[in-house]
Structures are given as C-alpha cells and as structure tokens.
mmCIF file with all atom_site columns, C-alpha atoms and ligand atoms in Angstrom:
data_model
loop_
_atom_site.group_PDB
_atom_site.id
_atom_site.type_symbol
_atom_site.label_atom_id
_atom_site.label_alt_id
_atom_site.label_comp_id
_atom_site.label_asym_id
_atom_site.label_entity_id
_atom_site.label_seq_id
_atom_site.pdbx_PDB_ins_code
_atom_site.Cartn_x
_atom_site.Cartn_y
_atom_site.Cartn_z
_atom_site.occupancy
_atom_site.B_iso_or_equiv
_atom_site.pdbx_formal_charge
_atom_site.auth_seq_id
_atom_site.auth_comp_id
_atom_site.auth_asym_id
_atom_site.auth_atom_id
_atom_site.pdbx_PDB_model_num
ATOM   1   C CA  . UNK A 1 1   ? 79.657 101.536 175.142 1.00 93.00 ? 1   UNK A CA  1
ATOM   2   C CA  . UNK A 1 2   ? 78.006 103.067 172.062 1.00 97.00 ? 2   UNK A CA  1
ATOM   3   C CA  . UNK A 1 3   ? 78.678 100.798 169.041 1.00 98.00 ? 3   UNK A CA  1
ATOM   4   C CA  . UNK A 1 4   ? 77.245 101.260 165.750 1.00 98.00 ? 4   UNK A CA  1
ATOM   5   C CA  . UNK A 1 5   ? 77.302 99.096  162.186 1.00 98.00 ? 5   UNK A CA  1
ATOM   6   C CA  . UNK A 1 6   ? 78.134 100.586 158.957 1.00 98.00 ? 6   UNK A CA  1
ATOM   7   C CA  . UNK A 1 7   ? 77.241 97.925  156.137 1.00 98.00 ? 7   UNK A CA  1
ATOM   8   C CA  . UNK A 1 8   ? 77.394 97.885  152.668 1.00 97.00 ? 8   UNK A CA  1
ATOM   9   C CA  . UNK A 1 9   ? 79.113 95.807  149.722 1.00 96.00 ? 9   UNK A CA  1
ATOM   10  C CA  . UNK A 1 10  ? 82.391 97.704  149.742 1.00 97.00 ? 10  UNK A CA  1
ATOM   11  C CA  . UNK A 1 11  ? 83.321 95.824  146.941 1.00 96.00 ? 11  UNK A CA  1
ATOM   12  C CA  . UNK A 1 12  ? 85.482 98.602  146.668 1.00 97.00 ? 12  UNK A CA  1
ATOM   13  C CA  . UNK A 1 13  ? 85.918 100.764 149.398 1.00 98.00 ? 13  UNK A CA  1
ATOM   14  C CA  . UNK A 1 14  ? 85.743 104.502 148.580 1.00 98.00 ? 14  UNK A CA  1
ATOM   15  C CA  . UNK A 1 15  ? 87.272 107.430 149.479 1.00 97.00 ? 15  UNK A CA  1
ATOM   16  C CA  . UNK A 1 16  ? 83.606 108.450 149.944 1.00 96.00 ? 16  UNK A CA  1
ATOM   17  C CA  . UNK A 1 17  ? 83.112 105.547 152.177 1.00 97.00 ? 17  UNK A CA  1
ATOM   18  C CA  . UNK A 1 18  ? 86.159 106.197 153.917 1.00 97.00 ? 18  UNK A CA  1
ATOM   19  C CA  . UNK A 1 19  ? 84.917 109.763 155.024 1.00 97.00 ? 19  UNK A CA  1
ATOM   20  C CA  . UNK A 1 20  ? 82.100 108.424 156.065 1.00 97.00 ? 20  UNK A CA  1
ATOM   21  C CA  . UNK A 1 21  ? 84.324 105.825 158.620 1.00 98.00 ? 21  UNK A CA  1
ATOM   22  C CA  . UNK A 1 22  ? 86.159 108.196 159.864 1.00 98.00 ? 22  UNK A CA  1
ATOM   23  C CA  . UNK A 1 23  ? 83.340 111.029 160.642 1.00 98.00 ? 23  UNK A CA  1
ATOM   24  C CA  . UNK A 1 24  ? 81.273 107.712 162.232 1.00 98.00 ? 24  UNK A CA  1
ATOM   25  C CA  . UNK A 1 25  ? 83.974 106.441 164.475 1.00 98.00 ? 25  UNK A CA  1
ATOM   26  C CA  . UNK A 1 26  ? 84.479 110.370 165.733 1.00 98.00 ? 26  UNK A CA  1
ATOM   27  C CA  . UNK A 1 27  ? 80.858 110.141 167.450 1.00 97.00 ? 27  UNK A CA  1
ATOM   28  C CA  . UNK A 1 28  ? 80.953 106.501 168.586 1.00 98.00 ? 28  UNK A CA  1
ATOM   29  C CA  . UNK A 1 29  ? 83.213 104.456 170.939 1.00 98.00 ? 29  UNK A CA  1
ATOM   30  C CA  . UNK A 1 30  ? 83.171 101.442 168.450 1.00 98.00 ? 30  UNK A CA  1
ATOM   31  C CA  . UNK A 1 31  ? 82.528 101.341 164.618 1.00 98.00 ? 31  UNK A CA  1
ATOM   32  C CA  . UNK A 1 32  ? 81.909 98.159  162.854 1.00 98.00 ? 32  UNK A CA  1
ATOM   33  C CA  . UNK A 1 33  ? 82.015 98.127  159.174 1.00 98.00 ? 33  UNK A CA  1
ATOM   34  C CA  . UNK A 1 34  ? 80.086 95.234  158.387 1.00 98.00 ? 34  UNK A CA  1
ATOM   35  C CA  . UNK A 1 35  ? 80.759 93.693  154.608 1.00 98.00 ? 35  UNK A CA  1
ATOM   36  C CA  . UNK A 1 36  ? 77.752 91.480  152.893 1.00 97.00 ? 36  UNK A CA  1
ATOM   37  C CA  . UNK A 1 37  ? 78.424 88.648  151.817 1.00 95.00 ? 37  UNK A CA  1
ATOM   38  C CA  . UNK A 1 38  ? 76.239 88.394  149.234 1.00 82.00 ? 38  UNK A CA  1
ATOM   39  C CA  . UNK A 1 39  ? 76.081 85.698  147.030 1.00 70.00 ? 39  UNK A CA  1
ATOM   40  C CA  . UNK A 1 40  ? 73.413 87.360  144.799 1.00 69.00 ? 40  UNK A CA  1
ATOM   41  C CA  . UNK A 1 41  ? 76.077 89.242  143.340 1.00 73.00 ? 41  UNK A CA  1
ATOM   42  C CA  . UNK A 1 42  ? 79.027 89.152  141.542 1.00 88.00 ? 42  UNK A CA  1
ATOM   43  C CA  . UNK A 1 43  ? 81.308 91.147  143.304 1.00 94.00 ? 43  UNK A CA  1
ATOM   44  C CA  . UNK A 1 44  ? 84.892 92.380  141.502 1.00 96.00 ? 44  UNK A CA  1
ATOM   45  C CA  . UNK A 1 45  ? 86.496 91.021  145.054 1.00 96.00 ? 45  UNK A CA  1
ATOM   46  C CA  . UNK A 1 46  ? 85.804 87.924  147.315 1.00 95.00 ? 46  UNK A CA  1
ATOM   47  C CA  . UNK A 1 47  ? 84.283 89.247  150.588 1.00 96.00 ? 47  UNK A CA  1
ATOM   48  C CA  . UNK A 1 48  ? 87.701 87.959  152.586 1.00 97.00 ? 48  UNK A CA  1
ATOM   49  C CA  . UNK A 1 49  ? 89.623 90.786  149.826 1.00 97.00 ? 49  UNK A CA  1
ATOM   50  C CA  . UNK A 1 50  ? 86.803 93.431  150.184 1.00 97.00 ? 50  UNK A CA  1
ATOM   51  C CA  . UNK A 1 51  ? 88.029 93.282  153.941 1.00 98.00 ? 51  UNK A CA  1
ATOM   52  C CA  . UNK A 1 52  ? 91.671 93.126  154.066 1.00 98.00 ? 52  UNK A CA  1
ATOM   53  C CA  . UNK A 1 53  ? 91.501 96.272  151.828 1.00 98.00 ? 53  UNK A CA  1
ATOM   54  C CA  . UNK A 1 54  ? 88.688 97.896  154.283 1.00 98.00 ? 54  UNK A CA  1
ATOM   55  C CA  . UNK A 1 55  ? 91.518 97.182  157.411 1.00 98.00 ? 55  UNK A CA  1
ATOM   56  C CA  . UNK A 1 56  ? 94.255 98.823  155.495 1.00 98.00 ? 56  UNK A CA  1
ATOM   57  C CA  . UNK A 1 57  ? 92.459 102.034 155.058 1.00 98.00 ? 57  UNK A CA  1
ATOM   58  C CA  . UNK A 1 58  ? 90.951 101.804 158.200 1.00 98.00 ? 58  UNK A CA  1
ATOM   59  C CA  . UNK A 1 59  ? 93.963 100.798 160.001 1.00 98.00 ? 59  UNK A CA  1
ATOM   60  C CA  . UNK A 1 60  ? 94.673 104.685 161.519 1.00 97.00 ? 60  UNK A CA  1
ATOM   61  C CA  . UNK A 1 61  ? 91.466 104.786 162.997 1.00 98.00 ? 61  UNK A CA  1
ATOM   62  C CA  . UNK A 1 62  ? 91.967 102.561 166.240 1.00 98.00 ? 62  UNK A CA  1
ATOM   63  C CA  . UNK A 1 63  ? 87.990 102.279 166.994 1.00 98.00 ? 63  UNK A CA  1
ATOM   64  C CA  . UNK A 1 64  ? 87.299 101.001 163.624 1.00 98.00 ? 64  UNK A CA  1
ATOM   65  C CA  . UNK A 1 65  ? 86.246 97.061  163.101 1.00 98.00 ? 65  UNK A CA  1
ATOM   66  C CA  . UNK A 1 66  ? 85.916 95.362  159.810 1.00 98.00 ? 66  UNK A CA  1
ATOM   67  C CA  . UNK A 1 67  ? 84.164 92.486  159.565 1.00 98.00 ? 67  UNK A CA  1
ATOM   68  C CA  . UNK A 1 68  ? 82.313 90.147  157.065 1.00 98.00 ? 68  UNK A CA  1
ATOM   69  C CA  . UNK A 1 69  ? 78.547 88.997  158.112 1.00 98.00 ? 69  UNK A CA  1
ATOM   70  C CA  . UNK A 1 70  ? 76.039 87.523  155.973 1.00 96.00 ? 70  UNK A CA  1
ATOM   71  C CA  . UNK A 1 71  ? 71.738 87.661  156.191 1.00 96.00 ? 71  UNK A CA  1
ATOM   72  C CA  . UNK A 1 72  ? 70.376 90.734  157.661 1.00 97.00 ? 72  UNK A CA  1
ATOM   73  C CA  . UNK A 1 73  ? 71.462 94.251  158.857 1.00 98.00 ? 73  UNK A CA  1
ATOM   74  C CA  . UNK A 1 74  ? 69.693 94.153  162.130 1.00 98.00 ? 74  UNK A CA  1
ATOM   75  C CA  . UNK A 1 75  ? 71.023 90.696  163.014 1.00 98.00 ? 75  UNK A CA  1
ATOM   76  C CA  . UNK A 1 76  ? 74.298 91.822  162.686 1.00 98.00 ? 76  UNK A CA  1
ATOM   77  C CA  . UNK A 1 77  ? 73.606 94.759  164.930 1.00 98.00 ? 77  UNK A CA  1
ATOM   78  C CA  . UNK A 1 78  ? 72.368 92.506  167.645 1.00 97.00 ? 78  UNK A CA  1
ATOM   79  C CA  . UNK A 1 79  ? 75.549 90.037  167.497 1.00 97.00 ? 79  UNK A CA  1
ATOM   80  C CA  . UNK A 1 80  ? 77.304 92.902  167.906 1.00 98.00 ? 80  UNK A CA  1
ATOM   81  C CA  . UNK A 1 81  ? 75.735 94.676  170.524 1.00 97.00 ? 81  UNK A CA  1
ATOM   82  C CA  . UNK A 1 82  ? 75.344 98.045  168.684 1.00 98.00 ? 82  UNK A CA  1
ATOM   83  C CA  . UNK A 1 83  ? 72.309 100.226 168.690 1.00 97.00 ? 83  UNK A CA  1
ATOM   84  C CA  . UNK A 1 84  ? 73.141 102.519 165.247 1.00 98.00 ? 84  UNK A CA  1
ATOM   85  C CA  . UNK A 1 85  ? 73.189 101.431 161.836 1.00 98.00 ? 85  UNK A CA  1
ATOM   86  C CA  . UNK A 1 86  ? 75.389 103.886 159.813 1.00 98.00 ? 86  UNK A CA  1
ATOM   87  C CA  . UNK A 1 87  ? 74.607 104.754 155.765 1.00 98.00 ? 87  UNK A CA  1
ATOM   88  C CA  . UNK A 1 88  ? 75.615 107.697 153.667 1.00 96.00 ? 88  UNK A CA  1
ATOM   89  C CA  . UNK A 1 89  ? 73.387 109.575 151.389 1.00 95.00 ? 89  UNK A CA  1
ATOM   90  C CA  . UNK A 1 90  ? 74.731 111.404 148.524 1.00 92.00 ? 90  UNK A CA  1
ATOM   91  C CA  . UNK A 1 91  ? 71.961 112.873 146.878 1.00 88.00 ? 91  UNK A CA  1
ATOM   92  C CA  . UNK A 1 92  ? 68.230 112.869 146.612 1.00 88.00 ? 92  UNK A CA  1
ATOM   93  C CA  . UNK A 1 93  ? 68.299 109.522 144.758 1.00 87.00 ? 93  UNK A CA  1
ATOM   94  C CA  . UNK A 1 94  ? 69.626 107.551 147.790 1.00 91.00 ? 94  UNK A CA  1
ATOM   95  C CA  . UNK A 1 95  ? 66.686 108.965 149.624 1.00 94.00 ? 95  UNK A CA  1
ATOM   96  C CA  . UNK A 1 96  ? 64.112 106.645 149.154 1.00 95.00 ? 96  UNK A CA  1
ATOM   97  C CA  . UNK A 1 97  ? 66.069 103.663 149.152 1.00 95.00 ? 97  UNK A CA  1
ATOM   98  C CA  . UNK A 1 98  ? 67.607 104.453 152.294 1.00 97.00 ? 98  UNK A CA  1
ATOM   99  C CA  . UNK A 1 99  ? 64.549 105.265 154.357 1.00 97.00 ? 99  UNK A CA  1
ATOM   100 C CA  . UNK A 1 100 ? 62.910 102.490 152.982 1.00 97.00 ? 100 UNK A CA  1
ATOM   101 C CA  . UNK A 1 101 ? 65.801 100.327 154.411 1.00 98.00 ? 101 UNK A CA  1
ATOM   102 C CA  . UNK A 1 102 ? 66.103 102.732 157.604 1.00 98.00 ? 102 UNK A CA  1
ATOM   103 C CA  . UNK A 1 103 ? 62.202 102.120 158.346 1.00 97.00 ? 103 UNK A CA  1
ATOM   104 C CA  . UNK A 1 104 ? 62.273 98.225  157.709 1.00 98.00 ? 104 UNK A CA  1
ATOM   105 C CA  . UNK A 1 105 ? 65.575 97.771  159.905 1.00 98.00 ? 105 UNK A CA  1
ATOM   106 C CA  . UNK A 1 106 ? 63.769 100.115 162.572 1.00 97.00 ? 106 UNK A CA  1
ATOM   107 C CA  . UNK A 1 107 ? 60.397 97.908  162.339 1.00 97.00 ? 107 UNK A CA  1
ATOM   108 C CA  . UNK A 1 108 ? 62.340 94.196  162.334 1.00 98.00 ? 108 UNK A CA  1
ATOM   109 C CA  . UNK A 1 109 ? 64.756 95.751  165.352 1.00 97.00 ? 109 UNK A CA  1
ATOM   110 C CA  . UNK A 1 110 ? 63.572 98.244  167.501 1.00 96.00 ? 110 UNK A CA  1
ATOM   111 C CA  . UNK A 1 111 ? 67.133 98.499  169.752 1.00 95.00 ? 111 UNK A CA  1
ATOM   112 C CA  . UNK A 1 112 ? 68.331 99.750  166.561 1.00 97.00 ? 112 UNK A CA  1
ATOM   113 C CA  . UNK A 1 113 ? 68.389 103.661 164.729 1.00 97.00 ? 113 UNK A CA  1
ATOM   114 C CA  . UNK A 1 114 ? 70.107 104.304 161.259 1.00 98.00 ? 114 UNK A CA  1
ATOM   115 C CA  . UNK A 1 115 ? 72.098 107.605 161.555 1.00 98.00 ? 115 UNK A CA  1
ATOM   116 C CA  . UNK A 1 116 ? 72.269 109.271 158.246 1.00 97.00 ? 116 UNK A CA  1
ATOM   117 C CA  . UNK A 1 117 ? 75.942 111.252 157.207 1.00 97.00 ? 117 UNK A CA  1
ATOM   118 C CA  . UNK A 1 118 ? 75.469 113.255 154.095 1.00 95.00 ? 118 UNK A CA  1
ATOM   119 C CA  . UNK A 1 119 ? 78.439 112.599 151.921 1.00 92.00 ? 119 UNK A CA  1
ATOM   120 C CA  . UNK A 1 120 ? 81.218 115.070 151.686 1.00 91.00 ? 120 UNK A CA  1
ATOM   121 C CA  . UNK A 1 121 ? 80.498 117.283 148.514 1.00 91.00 ? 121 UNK A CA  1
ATOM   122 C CA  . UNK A 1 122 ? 83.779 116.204 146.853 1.00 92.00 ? 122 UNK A CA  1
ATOM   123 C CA  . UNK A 1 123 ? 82.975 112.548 146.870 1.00 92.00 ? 123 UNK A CA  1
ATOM   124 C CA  . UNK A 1 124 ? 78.841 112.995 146.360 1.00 91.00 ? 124 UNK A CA  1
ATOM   125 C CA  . UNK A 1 125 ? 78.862 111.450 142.766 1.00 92.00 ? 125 UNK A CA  1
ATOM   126 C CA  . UNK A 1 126 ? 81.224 108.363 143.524 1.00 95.00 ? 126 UNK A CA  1
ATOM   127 C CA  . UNK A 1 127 ? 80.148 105.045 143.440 1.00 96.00 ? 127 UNK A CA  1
ATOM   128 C CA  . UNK A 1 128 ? 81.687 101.840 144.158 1.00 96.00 ? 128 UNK A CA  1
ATOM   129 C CA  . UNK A 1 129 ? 79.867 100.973 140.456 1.00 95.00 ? 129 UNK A CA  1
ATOM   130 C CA  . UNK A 1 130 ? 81.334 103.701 138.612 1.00 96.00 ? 130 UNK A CA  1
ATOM   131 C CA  . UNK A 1 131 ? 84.664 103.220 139.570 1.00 97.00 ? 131 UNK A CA  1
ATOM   132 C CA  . UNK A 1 132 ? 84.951 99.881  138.323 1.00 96.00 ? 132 UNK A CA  1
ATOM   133 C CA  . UNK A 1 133 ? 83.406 101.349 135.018 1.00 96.00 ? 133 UNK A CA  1
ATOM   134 C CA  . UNK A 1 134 ? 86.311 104.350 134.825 1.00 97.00 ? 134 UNK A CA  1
ATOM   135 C CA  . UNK A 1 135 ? 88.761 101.551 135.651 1.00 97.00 ? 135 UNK A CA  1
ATOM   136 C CA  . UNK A 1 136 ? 87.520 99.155  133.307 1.00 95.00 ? 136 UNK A CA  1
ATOM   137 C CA  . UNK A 1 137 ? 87.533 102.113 130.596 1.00 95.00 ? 137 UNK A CA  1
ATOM   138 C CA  . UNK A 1 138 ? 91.048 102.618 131.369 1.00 94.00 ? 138 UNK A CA  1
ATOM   139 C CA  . UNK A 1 139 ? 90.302 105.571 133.109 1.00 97.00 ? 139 UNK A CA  1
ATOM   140 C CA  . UNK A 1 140 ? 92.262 107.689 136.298 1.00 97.00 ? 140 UNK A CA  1
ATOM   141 C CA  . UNK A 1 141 ? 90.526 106.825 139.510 1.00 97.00 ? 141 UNK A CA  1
ATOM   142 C CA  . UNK A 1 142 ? 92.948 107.988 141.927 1.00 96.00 ? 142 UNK A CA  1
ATOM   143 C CA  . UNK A 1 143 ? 90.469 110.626 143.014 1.00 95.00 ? 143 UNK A CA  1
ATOM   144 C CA  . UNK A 1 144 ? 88.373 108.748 143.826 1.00 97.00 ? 144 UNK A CA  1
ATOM   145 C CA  . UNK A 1 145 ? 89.520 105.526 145.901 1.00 98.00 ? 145 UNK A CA  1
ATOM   146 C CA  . UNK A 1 146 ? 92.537 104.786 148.009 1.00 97.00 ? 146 UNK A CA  1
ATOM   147 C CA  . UNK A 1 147 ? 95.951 104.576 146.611 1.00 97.00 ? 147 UNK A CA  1
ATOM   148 C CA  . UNK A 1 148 ? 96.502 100.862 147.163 1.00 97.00 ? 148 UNK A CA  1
ATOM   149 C CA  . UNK A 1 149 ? 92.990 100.113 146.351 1.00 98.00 ? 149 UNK A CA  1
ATOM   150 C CA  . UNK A 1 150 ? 93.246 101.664 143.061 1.00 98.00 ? 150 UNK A CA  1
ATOM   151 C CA  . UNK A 1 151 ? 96.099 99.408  142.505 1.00 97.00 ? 151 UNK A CA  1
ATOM   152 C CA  . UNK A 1 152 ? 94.280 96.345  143.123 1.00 97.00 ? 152 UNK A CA  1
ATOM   153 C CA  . UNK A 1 153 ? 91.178 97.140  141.025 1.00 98.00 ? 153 UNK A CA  1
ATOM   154 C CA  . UNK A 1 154 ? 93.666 97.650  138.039 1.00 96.00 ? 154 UNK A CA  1
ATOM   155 C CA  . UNK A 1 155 ? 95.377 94.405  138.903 1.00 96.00 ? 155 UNK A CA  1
ATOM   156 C CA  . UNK A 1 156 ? 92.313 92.489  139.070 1.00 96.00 ? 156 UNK A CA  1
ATOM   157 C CA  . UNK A 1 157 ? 90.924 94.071  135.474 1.00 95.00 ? 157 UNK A CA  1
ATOM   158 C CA  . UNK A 1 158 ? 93.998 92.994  134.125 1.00 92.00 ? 158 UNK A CA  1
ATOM   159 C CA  . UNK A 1 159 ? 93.788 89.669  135.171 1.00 92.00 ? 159 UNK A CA  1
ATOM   160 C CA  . UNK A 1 160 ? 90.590 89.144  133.997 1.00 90.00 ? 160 UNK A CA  1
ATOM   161 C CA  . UNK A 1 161 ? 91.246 90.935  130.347 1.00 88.00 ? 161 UNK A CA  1
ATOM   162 C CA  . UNK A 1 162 ? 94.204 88.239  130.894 1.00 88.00 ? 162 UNK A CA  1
ATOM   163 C CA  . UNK A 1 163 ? 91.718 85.309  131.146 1.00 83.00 ? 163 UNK A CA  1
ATOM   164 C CA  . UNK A 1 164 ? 89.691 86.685  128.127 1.00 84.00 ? 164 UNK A CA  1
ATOM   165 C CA  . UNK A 1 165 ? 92.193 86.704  126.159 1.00 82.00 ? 165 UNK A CA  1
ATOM   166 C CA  . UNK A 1 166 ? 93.337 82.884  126.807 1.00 83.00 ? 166 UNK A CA  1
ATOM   167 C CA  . UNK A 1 167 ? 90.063 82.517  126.168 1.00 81.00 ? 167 UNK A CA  1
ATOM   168 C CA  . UNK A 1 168 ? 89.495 80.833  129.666 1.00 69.00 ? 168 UNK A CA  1
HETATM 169 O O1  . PNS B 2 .   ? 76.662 99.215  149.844 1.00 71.91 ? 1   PNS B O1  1
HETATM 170 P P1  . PNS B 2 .   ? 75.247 98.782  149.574 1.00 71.91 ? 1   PNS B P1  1
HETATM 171 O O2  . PNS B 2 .   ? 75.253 97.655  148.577 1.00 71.91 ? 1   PNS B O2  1
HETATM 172 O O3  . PNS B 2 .   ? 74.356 99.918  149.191 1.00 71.91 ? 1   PNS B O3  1
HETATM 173 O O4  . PNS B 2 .   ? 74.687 98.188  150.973 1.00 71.91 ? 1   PNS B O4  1
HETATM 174 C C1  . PNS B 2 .   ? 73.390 97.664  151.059 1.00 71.91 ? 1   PNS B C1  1
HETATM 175 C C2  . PNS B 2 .   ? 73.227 96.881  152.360 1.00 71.91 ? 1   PNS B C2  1
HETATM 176 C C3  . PNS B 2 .   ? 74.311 95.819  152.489 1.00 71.91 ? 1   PNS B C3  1
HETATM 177 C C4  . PNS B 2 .   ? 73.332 97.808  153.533 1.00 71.91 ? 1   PNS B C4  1
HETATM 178 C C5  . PNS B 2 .   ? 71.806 96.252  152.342 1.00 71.91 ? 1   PNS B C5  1
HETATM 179 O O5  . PNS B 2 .   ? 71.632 95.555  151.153 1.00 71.91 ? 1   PNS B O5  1
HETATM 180 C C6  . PNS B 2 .   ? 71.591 95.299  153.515 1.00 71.91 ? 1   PNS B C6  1
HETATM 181 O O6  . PNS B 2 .   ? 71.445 95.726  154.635 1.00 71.91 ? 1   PNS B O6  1
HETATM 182 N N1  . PNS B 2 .   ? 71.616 93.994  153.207 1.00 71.91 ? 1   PNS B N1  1
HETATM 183 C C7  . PNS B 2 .   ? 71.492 92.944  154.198 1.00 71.91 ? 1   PNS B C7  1
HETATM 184 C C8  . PNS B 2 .   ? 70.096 92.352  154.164 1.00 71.91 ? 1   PNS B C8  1
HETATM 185 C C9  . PNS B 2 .   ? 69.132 93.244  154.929 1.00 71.91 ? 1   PNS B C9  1
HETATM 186 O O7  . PNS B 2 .   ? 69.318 93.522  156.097 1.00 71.91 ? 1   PNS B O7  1
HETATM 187 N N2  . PNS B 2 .   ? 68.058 93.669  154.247 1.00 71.91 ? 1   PNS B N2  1
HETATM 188 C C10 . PNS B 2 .   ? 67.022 94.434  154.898 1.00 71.91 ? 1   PNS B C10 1
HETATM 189 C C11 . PNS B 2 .   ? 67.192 95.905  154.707 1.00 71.91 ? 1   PNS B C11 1
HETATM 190 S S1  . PNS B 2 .   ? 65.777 96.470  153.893 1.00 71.91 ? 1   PNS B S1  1
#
C-alpha cells in the first residue's frame, strides 16, 4: 500500500491546494491530508472547521483522508504508515524553506521522502494568507478558493467585523 501525508495549515484550503490533492492521490493508493494543529497561531478557522471544509472538497476523490494531527510531520507519517510526505512549491521562494523542511524530515525519519508537485501556473501566486487579505479587503476570491469555502471565509469576516463593532 503506498500512502503518503500532505500537511500544512489549510486554514483555508485552496484551489491551489486542491490541485495539488488531487494530482497526489492520482500516484498513490492512499492520501492523507494532515492539518496542524498549531496553537502558535491564530488561525481564521478552528482545526475541527479547517477539516470539515478539507472533506467537502475532497469528498470526490475516494482515496483522499483528512485528518487533524498535532507535533511533528514525520510522526504523523509513521502513525500512519506512509513513506511520502507531499508539499507544493510555487516559486523559487518556497525553495529554501521547503528543502530545509524536506532535509530535516528526511534526517529525523529515514522511512520517509518528501515528493515535491510544482503548483499549477494558474494558482502559483495564491496563498492561504492572501486570500484572507483580498477577503478582508472586500475583495472577489472566487478564483481562487472553493465555492463554499469562499462563503465561509466571508461569513467568518463578517462575524468578526460584527464583534468589533459591539465592541466585544
Ligand atoms: O501550510 P504550511 O503552514 O506551509 O505547512 C507547514 C507544515 C505544517 C508542513 C510544517 O510547519 C510542519 O511540518 N509542521 C509540523 C512540525 C514539524 O514537523 N516540523 C519539522 C519540519 S522542519
């Protein structure tokens, strides 16, 4: 059974995440998206909403897990038996980041390779930060995240310019 990982903060998912998914699962028998829960940061959405929204875009794609985890990468990997750690790179800037990360998972767990997908070209400037920022602004994200994600970013923006404005 070839399994591999794909974790990240999701916090939203992405249409360019979701290409990513969906070219992963093609090559594997089992993909898990694994979403951090990471108390370091303040995340728009809970980890619990970060992965009901993950299973309703991933919920056509019938080799396709979603499931929270918290500590490291590698650990993850083990409890779930997979031997690939999946992470996109958009451009040059991801680089060193990523191989940093790819070489320090591959030193703490040998049993484990990062495969790298470049991102489509369409969706090589989105960001799970920069959404939030366009929606924020007031901005049209549609392009750039799922339908009925995009509806619950604006939903949650307006609940919190909601809570501002009580004052609360
Ligand atoms: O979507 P992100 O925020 O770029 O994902 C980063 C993530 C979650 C893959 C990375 O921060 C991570 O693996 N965190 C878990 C802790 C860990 O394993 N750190 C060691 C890697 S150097």
């Amino acid at each position: 059974m070839k399994r591999a990982v794909y974790p990240g903060s999701f916090d939203p998912v992405t249409l360019g995440h979701l290409d990513i998914i969906e070219r992963a699962a093609a090559l594997v028998d089992e993909l898990i998206v694994g979403v951090l829960n990471n108390n370091a940061k303040t995340p728009l959405f809970s980890v619990e909403e970060r992965v009901n929204m993950l299973r309703d875009v991933t919920a056509h794609i019938p080799n396709v897990r979603v499931e929270s985890f918290s500590g490291l990468s590698v650990e993850f990997c083990r409890k779930c038996d997979a031997s690939f750690l999946v992470r996109g790179l958009r451009a040059v800037t991801d680089f060193e980041y990523e191989l940093q990360m790819a070489q320090t998972n591959r030193s703490l767990e040998r049993g484990v390779d990062t495969l790298f997908f470049t991102t489509a070209l369409n969706y090589a400037y989105i960001s799970s930060t920069i959404v939030k920022e366009v929606a924020f602004y007031g901005g049209d994200i549609s392009r750039f995240v799922p339908p009925q994600v995009a509806e619950r970013i604006y939903d949650r923006i307006c609940q919190m310019n909601q809570k501002t404005a009580n004052g609360v």
